[in-house]
Tab-separated table of C-alpha atoms in Angstrom:
chain	number	residue	atom	x	y	z
A	1352	MET	CA	0.000	0.000	0.000
A	1353	PRO	CA	1.316	3.492	-0.779
A	1354	LEU	CA	2.376	5.608	2.177
A	1355	VAL	CA	0.169	8.487	3.314
A	1356	ALA	CA	1.541	11.831	4.492
A	1357	ALA	CA	0.993	11.101	8.201
A	1358	GLU	CA	2.941	7.822	7.987
A	1359	ILE	CA	5.854	9.574	6.325
A	1360	ALA	CA	5.820	12.450	8.828
A	1361	HIS	CA	5.869	10.143	11.848
A	1362	HIS	CA	8.713	7.953	10.621
A	1363	PRO	CA	11.808	8.429	12.834
A	1364	ALA	CA	14.053	8.930	9.797
A	1365	ALA	CA	11.672	11.246	7.910
A	1366	LEU	CA	13.658	14.448	8.404
A	1367	ARG	CA	17.026	12.920	7.519
A	1368	CYS	CA	15.519	11.360	4.379
A	1369	ILE	CA	13.877	14.624	3.345
A	1370	GLN	CA	17.132	16.498	3.983
A	1371	GLU	CA	18.942	14.091	1.637
A	1372	GLN	CA	16.216	14.736	-0.913
A	1373	ALA	CA	16.683	18.510	-0.459
A	1374	ARG	CA	20.413	18.142	-1.122
A	1375	ALA	CA	19.676	16.140	-4.268
A	1376	LEU	CA	17.334	18.885	-5.497
A	1377	ILE	CA	19.942	21.533	-4.670
A	1378	HIS	CA	22.426	19.547	-6.796
A	1379	ILE	CA	19.950	19.539	-9.696
A	1380	TYR	CA	19.635	23.308	-9.270
A	1381	GLU	CA	23.441	23.711	-9.335
A	1382	THR	CA	23.860	21.572	-12.469
A	1383	SER	CA	20.831	22.944	-14.370
A	1384	PRO	CA	20.265	26.480	-13.056
A	1385	ARG	CA	18.492	27.669	-16.216
A	1386	LEU	CA	15.887	24.900	-16.051
A	1387	ALA	CA	15.576	25.227	-12.283
A	1388	ALA	CA	15.006	28.958	-12.629
A	1389	VAL	CA	12.170	28.388	-15.106
A	1390	PHE	CA	10.311	26.390	-12.435
A	1391	ALA	CA	11.478	28.646	-9.617
A	1392	THR	CA	8.145	29.538	-7.978
A	1393	GLN	CA	5.308	27.329	-6.784
A	1394	GLN	CA	3.034	28.548	-9.580
A	1395	ARG	CA	5.616	27.892	-12.292
A	1396	TRP	CA	6.442	24.505	-10.780
A	1397	LEU	CA	2.775	23.471	-11.034
A	1398	LEU	CA	2.538	24.921	-14.551
A	1399	GLY	CA	5.592	22.837	-15.446
A	1400	HIS	CA	3.993	19.650	-14.138
A	1401	ALA	CA	0.801	20.433	-16.067
A	1402	GLY	CA	2.819	20.857	-19.271
A	1403	LEU	CA	4.811	17.666	-18.716
A	1404	ALA	CA	1.570	15.737	-18.194
A	1405	LEU	CA	0.248	16.973	-21.549
A	1406	HIS	CA	3.516	15.930	-23.182
A	1407	PHE	CA	3.476	12.413	-21.746
A	1408	ARG	CA	-0.232	11.862	-22.457
A	1409	ARG	CA	0.185	12.718	-26.131
A	1410	ASP	CA	-0.745	9.938	-28.551
A	1411	PRO	CA	1.381	10.334	-31.716
A	1412	ASN	CA	-1.475	8.791	-33.711
A	1413	ASP	CA	-4.127	11.201	-32.449
A	1414	ARG	CA	-3.633	14.904	-33.196
A	1415	ARG	CA	-6.380	15.739	-30.709
A	1416	THR	CA	-3.961	14.838	-27.895
A	1417	ASP	CA	-1.147	17.116	-29.079
A	1418	MET	CA	0.336	19.516	-26.534
A	1419	THR	CA	-0.625	22.930	-27.868
A	1420	MET	CA	-0.912	26.396	-26.367
A	1421	ALA	CA	-4.712	26.073	-26.448
A	1422	ARG	CA	-4.716	22.736	-24.596
A	1423	PHE	CA	-2.212	24.015	-22.038
A	1424	ILE	CA	-4.346	27.079	-21.321
A	1425	GLU	CA	-7.384	24.824	-20.957
A	1426	VAL	CA	-5.642	22.757	-18.243
A	1427	VAL	CA	-4.332	25.871	-16.501
A	1428	ARG	CA	-7.819	27.379	-16.329
A	1429	ARG	CA	-9.384	24.093	-15.178
A	1430	TYR	CA	-7.111	24.005	-12.126
A	1431	SER	CA	-7.053	27.808	-11.621
A	1432	LEU	CA	-3.252	27.832	-11.806
A	1433	ALA	CA	-2.777	31.178	-13.534
A	1434	SER	CA	-4.305	33.715	-15.898
A	1435	ARG	CA	-4.344	33.144	-19.650
A	1436	ASN	CA	-1.621	35.772	-20.123
A	1437	THR	CA	0.612	34.146	-17.506
A	1438	ALA	CA	0.118	30.728	-19.102
A	1439	GLU	CA	0.987	32.063	-22.547
A	1440	ALA	CA	4.076	33.866	-21.232
A	1441	PHE	CA	5.181	30.668	-19.475
A	1442	VAL	CA	4.964	28.601	-22.681
A	1443	LYS	CA	6.820	31.259	-24.680
A	1444	GLU	CA	9.606	31.201	-22.094
A	1445	MET	CA	9.759	27.398	-22.289
A	1446	LEU	CA	10.237	27.655	-26.050
A	1447	ARG	CA	12.780	30.467	-25.808
A	1448	TYR	CA	15.036	28.530	-23.445
A	1449	ASN	CA	14.638	25.175	-25.221
A	1450	ILE	CA	12.705	23.613	-22.351
A	1451	ALA	CA	10.077	22.759	-24.956
A	1452	GLU	CA	10.103	22.885	-28.750
A	1453	TYR	CA	7.711	22.817	-31.684
A	1454	ILE	CA	7.355	19.376	-33.246
A	1455	SER	CA	7.376	20.792	-36.773
A	1456	ALA	CA	8.585	24.005	-38.373
A	1457	SER	CA	5.122	24.964	-39.579
A	1458	GLY	CA	2.073	25.367	-37.415
A	1459	ASP	CA	-1.075	27.315	-36.722
A	1460	GLY	CA	-0.854	29.626	-33.714
A	1461	ARG	CA	-2.262	28.063	-30.568
A	1462	ALA	CA	-2.770	24.754	-32.379
A	1463	HIS	CA	0.949	24.380	-33.162
A	1464	PRO	CA	1.991	21.079	-31.472
A	1465	MET	CA	4.888	21.134	-29.023
A	1466	ARG	CA	6.903	18.638	-27.006
A	1467	VAL	CA	9.260	18.768	-24.058
A	1468	THR	CA	12.933	18.492	-25.009
A	1469	GLU	CA	15.067	15.494	-24.088
A	1470	GLY	CA	17.293	17.602	-21.856
A	1471	THR	CA	14.298	18.714	-19.815
A	1472	ILE	CA	13.069	15.137	-19.432
A	1473	GLU	CA	16.523	14.002	-18.343
A	1474	THR	CA	16.699	16.685	-15.644
A	1475	PHE	CA	13.143	16.010	-14.476
A	1476	THR	CA	13.970	12.310	-14.200
A	1477	GLY	CA	16.491	13.321	-11.528
A	1478	TRP	CA	13.577	14.866	-9.591
A	1479	ILE	CA	11.728	11.536	-9.825
A	1480	HIS	CA	14.815	9.629	-8.652
A	1481	ALA	CA	15.203	11.894	-5.611
A	1482	HIS	CA	11.617	11.365	-4.449
A	1483	LEU	CA	11.516	7.614	-5.075
A	1484	ARG	CA	14.813	7.256	-3.208
A	1485	THR	CA	13.329	9.121	-0.229
A	1486	LEU	CA	10.301	6.837	-0.122
A	1487	ASP	CA	12.548	3.768	-0.337
A	1488	ARG	CA	14.663	5.024	2.560
A	1489	ILE	CA	11.562	5.481	4.686
A	1490	ASP	CA	10.064	2.009	4.247
A	1491	GLY	CA	12.879	-0.067	2.724
A	1492	GLY	CA	11.067	-0.369	-0.612
A	1493	ASN	CA	12.508	-0.856	-4.100
A	1494	ARG	CA	10.650	1.838	-6.052
A	1495	LEU	CA	13.747	3.374	-7.621
A	1496	ILE	CA	15.079	0.019	-8.836
A	1497	THR	CA	11.643	-0.818	-10.236
A	1498	PHE	CA	11.524	2.558	-12.018
A	1499	LEU	CA	15.004	2.092	-13.480
A	1500	ASP	CA	14.090	-1.394	-14.707
A	1501	ARG	CA	11.057	-0.022	-16.586
A	1502	PRO	CA	12.211	2.583	-19.123
A	1503	GLY	CA	8.648	3.372	-20.215
A	1504	MET	CA	7.341	4.020	-16.723
A	1505	LEU	CA	8.017	7.771	-16.695
A	1506	SER	CA	5.315	8.465	-19.293
A	1507	ARG	CA	2.707	6.838	-17.030
A	1508	LEU	CA	4.063	8.070	-13.702
A	1509	GLN	CA	4.506	11.800	-14.301
A	1510	PRO	CA	0.911	12.561	-15.408
A	1511	LEU	CA	-0.392	10.782	-12.306
A	1512	ILE	CA	1.986	12.811	-10.133
A	1513	ALA	CA	0.786	16.004	-11.833
A	1514	ASP	CA	-2.860	15.068	-11.238
A	1515	GLY	CA	-2.113	14.419	-7.573
A	1516	LEU	CA	-0.143	17.618	-7.029
A	1517	LEU	CA	-2.799	19.763	-8.697
A	1518	ALA	CA	-5.509	18.199	-6.505
A	1519	SER	CA	-3.541	18.117	-3.222
A	1520	GLU	CA	-4.614	20.621	-0.575
A	1521	GLY	CA	-1.326	20.102	1.272
A	1522	VAL	CA	0.570	21.128	-1.868
A	1523	ARG	CA	-1.749	23.831	-3.218
A	1524	GLU	CA	-2.456	25.520	0.146
A	1525	PRO	CA	0.750	25.607	2.219
A	1526	GLY	CA	1.224	27.483	5.503
A	1527	ARG	CA	1.700	31.244	5.725
A	1528	THR	CA	5.517	31.344	5.875
A	1529	PHE	CA	5.917	28.706	3.191
A	1530	SER	CA	3.539	30.811	1.073
A	1531	LEU	CA	5.864	33.809	1.458
A	1532	PHE	CA	8.745	31.933	-0.135
A	1533	ILE	CA	6.928	30.097	-2.914
A	1534	TRP	CA	6.355	33.400	-4.724
A	1535	LEU	CA	10.081	34.205	-4.502
A	1536	ASN	CA	12.257	33.108	-7.414
A	1537	ASN	CA	14.005	29.909	-6.307
A	1538	GLY	CA	11.963	30.070	-3.104
A	1539	GLY	CA	11.737	26.283	-2.939
A	1540	ILE	CA	15.533	26.032	-3.069
A	1541	VAL	CA	15.779	28.740	-0.390
A	1542	MET	CA	13.682	26.575	1.924
A	1543	ASP	CA	15.496	23.366	0.956
A	1544	TRP	CA	18.803	25.043	1.801
A	1545	LEU	CA	17.538	26.315	5.156
A	1546	MET	CA	16.033	22.985	6.178
A	1547	SER	CA	18.892	20.818	4.874
A	1548	GLY	CA	21.250	22.469	7.365
A	1549	ILE	CA	19.138	21.688	10.433
A	1550	ASP	CA	20.419	19.226	13.021
A	1551	PRO	CA	17.607	16.670	13.550
A	1552	GLU	CA	18.435	16.758	17.271
A	1553	ASP	CA	17.233	20.390	17.384
A	1554	VAL	CA	13.755	20.015	15.882
A	1555	HIS	CA	12.104	20.014	19.312
A	1556	LEU	CA	13.240	23.625	19.844
A	1557	ASP	CA	10.962	26.621	19.241
A	1558	ARG	CA	13.827	28.269	17.334
A	1559	ILE	CA	15.734	25.714	15.258
A	1560	PRO	CA	19.286	26.724	14.162
A	1561	THR	CA	20.179	26.432	10.460
A	1562	SER	CA	23.589	26.606	8.775
A	1563	VAL	CA	22.944	30.030	7.169
A	1564	ILE	CA	24.819	33.083	8.439
A	1565	SER	CA	25.373	35.496	5.545
A	1566	VAL	CA	22.354	36.653	3.524
A	1567	SER	CA	24.711	38.107	0.897
A	1568	GLU	CA	26.449	34.768	0.306
A	1569	PHE	CA	23.093	33.014	0.314
A	1570	ALA	CA	21.709	35.420	-2.314
A	1571	HIS	CA	24.861	35.182	-4.447
A	1572	TRP	CA	24.706	31.379	-4.516
A	1573	LEU	CA	21.025	31.507	-5.508
A	1574	LYS	CA	21.670	34.223	-8.112
A	1575	LEU	CA	19.023	36.326	-6.396
A	1576	SER	CA	18.909	40.025	-5.675
A	1577	ARG	CA	20.175	40.455	-2.110
A	1578	THR	CA	17.588	43.203	-1.621
A	1579	HIS	CA	14.752	40.966	-2.830
A	1580	LEU	CA	15.825	38.036	-0.663
A	1581	ALA	CA	16.352	40.295	2.355
A	1582	ARG	CA	12.838	41.710	1.909
A	1583	LYS	CA	11.329	38.216	2.002
A	1584	LEU	CA	13.447	37.297	5.009
A	1585	ASN	CA	12.295	40.496	6.750
A	1586	ASP	CA	8.671	39.536	6.048
A	1587	ALA	CA	9.314	36.070	7.476
A	1588	GLU	CA	11.050	37.611	10.492
A	1589	ALA	CA	8.014	39.856	11.099
A	1590	LEU	CA	5.889	36.689	11.267
A	1591	GLY	CA	8.272	35.237	13.840
A	1592	SER	CA	9.262	32.490	11.389
A	1593	ILE	CA	13.002	33.222	11.166
A	1594	GLY	CA	15.589	35.216	13.080
A	1595	TRP	CA	19.230	35.262	14.151
A	1596	ILE	CA	20.610	33.712	17.305
A	1597	GLY	CA	22.879	36.735	17.775
A	1598	GLN	CA	23.802	39.722	15.611
A	1599	ARG	CA	22.274	39.663	12.141
A	1600	GLY	CA	24.864	38.644	9.558
A	1601	HIS	CA	27.296	37.465	12.219
A	1602	SER	CA	25.346	34.603	13.736
A	1603	VAL	CA	23.329	31.599	12.649
A	1604	MET	CA	19.816	32.055	11.284
A	1605	TRP	CA	17.044	30.092	12.988
A	1606	VAL	CA	13.653	28.941	11.710
A	1607	SER	CA	10.577	28.638	13.893
A	1608	ARG	CA	9.048	25.305	14.759
A	1609	GLN	CA	5.904	26.401	12.866
A	1610	PHE	CA	7.882	27.166	9.687
A	1611	PHE	CA	9.662	23.826	9.984
A	1612	ASP	CA	6.307	22.053	10.409
A	1613	GLU	CA	4.895	23.835	7.325
A	1614	TYR	CA	7.877	22.671	5.273
A	1615	MET	CA	7.469	19.100	6.462
A	1616	VAL	CA	3.712	19.096	5.692
A	1617	MET	CA	4.489	20.213	2.147
A	1618	GLN	CA	7.220	17.613	1.666
A	1619	THR	CA	5.243	14.707	3.135
A	1620	SER	CA	2.149	15.677	1.121
A	1621	LYS	CA	4.249	15.715	-2.057
A	1622	LEU	CA	5.862	12.377	-1.247
A	1623	ALA	CA	2.457	10.810	-0.588
A	1624	VAL	CA	1.295	12.034	-4.012
A	1625	VAL	CA	4.376	10.533	-5.667
A	1626	ASP	CA	3.913	7.198	-3.869
A	1627	LEU	CA	0.241	6.891	-4.789
A	1628	ALA	CA	1.064	7.772	-8.402
A	1629	PHE	CA	3.850	5.181	-8.419
A	1630	ASP	CA	1.477	2.484	-7.145
A	1631	ASP	CA	-1.206	3.464	-9.686
A	1632	SER	CA	1.298	3.475	-12.558
A	1633	LEU	CA	2.346	-0.085	-11.688
A	1634	SER	CA	-1.305	-1.137	-11.660
A	1635	GLN	CA	-1.828	0.429	-15.082
A	1636	ALA	CA	1.196	-1.442	-16.436
A	1637	ASP	CA	-0.085	-4.760	-15.051
A	1638	GLU	CA	-3.500	-4.201	-16.640
A	1639	SER	CA	-2.112	-3.364	-20.100
């Protein structure tokens, strides 16, 4: 049976496993910063999953299933992910940076069929590996090996993950501090970096120390405006979600227990979606 979010959250090794996952995602960011930047906010991340699902559900023998601008906008509006203009701008950016490409040189406006490029799929597969590995570490399963042994599984798995993420309240409606960061470029990586540096022995504290000291170095590594990052950190500090143990910039930053809990709810909700999708994709394969 697939794991549910509560089971994952209560596992003694949950934090350490999720921290390893965060480090894997940070590595993907470091090796593919352009692609990571395209999916740098929560909204863009969900738009990306919606687009990938259209790509993988395409039937080459049925033009009605082509991934087009019109079909993408239809999905975006169905799930209330963004405005039409935002959806169009997102697709144009995907094409500009070779995240996606037109299937043929000629086409008709919003009906021009597109596909996701091989490089994008390769990088996204790393995201799948990281999450399956986390689930395996939690319950001793063999999801990642099973995935690697089935080259065609990605095309079934990703659309089911997208469906689950778009329908998940835990993913779509995170806590107030988490919500501050998901609208910041690379906000997910900001939170992964903060949480990956926590000592699991400290999570019982109201103020949990991280490994971050310098906001300037943090912003430089993320290729973010220091002013923009500092503004978000100030907003989070006003909520009581972060602070410094001593003098700002000369001491370790802490995160509140509430912020930590919000992060863990998001991560466990996401992992539960991935696990259910994995189980369903195996069932589909057995039935076909």
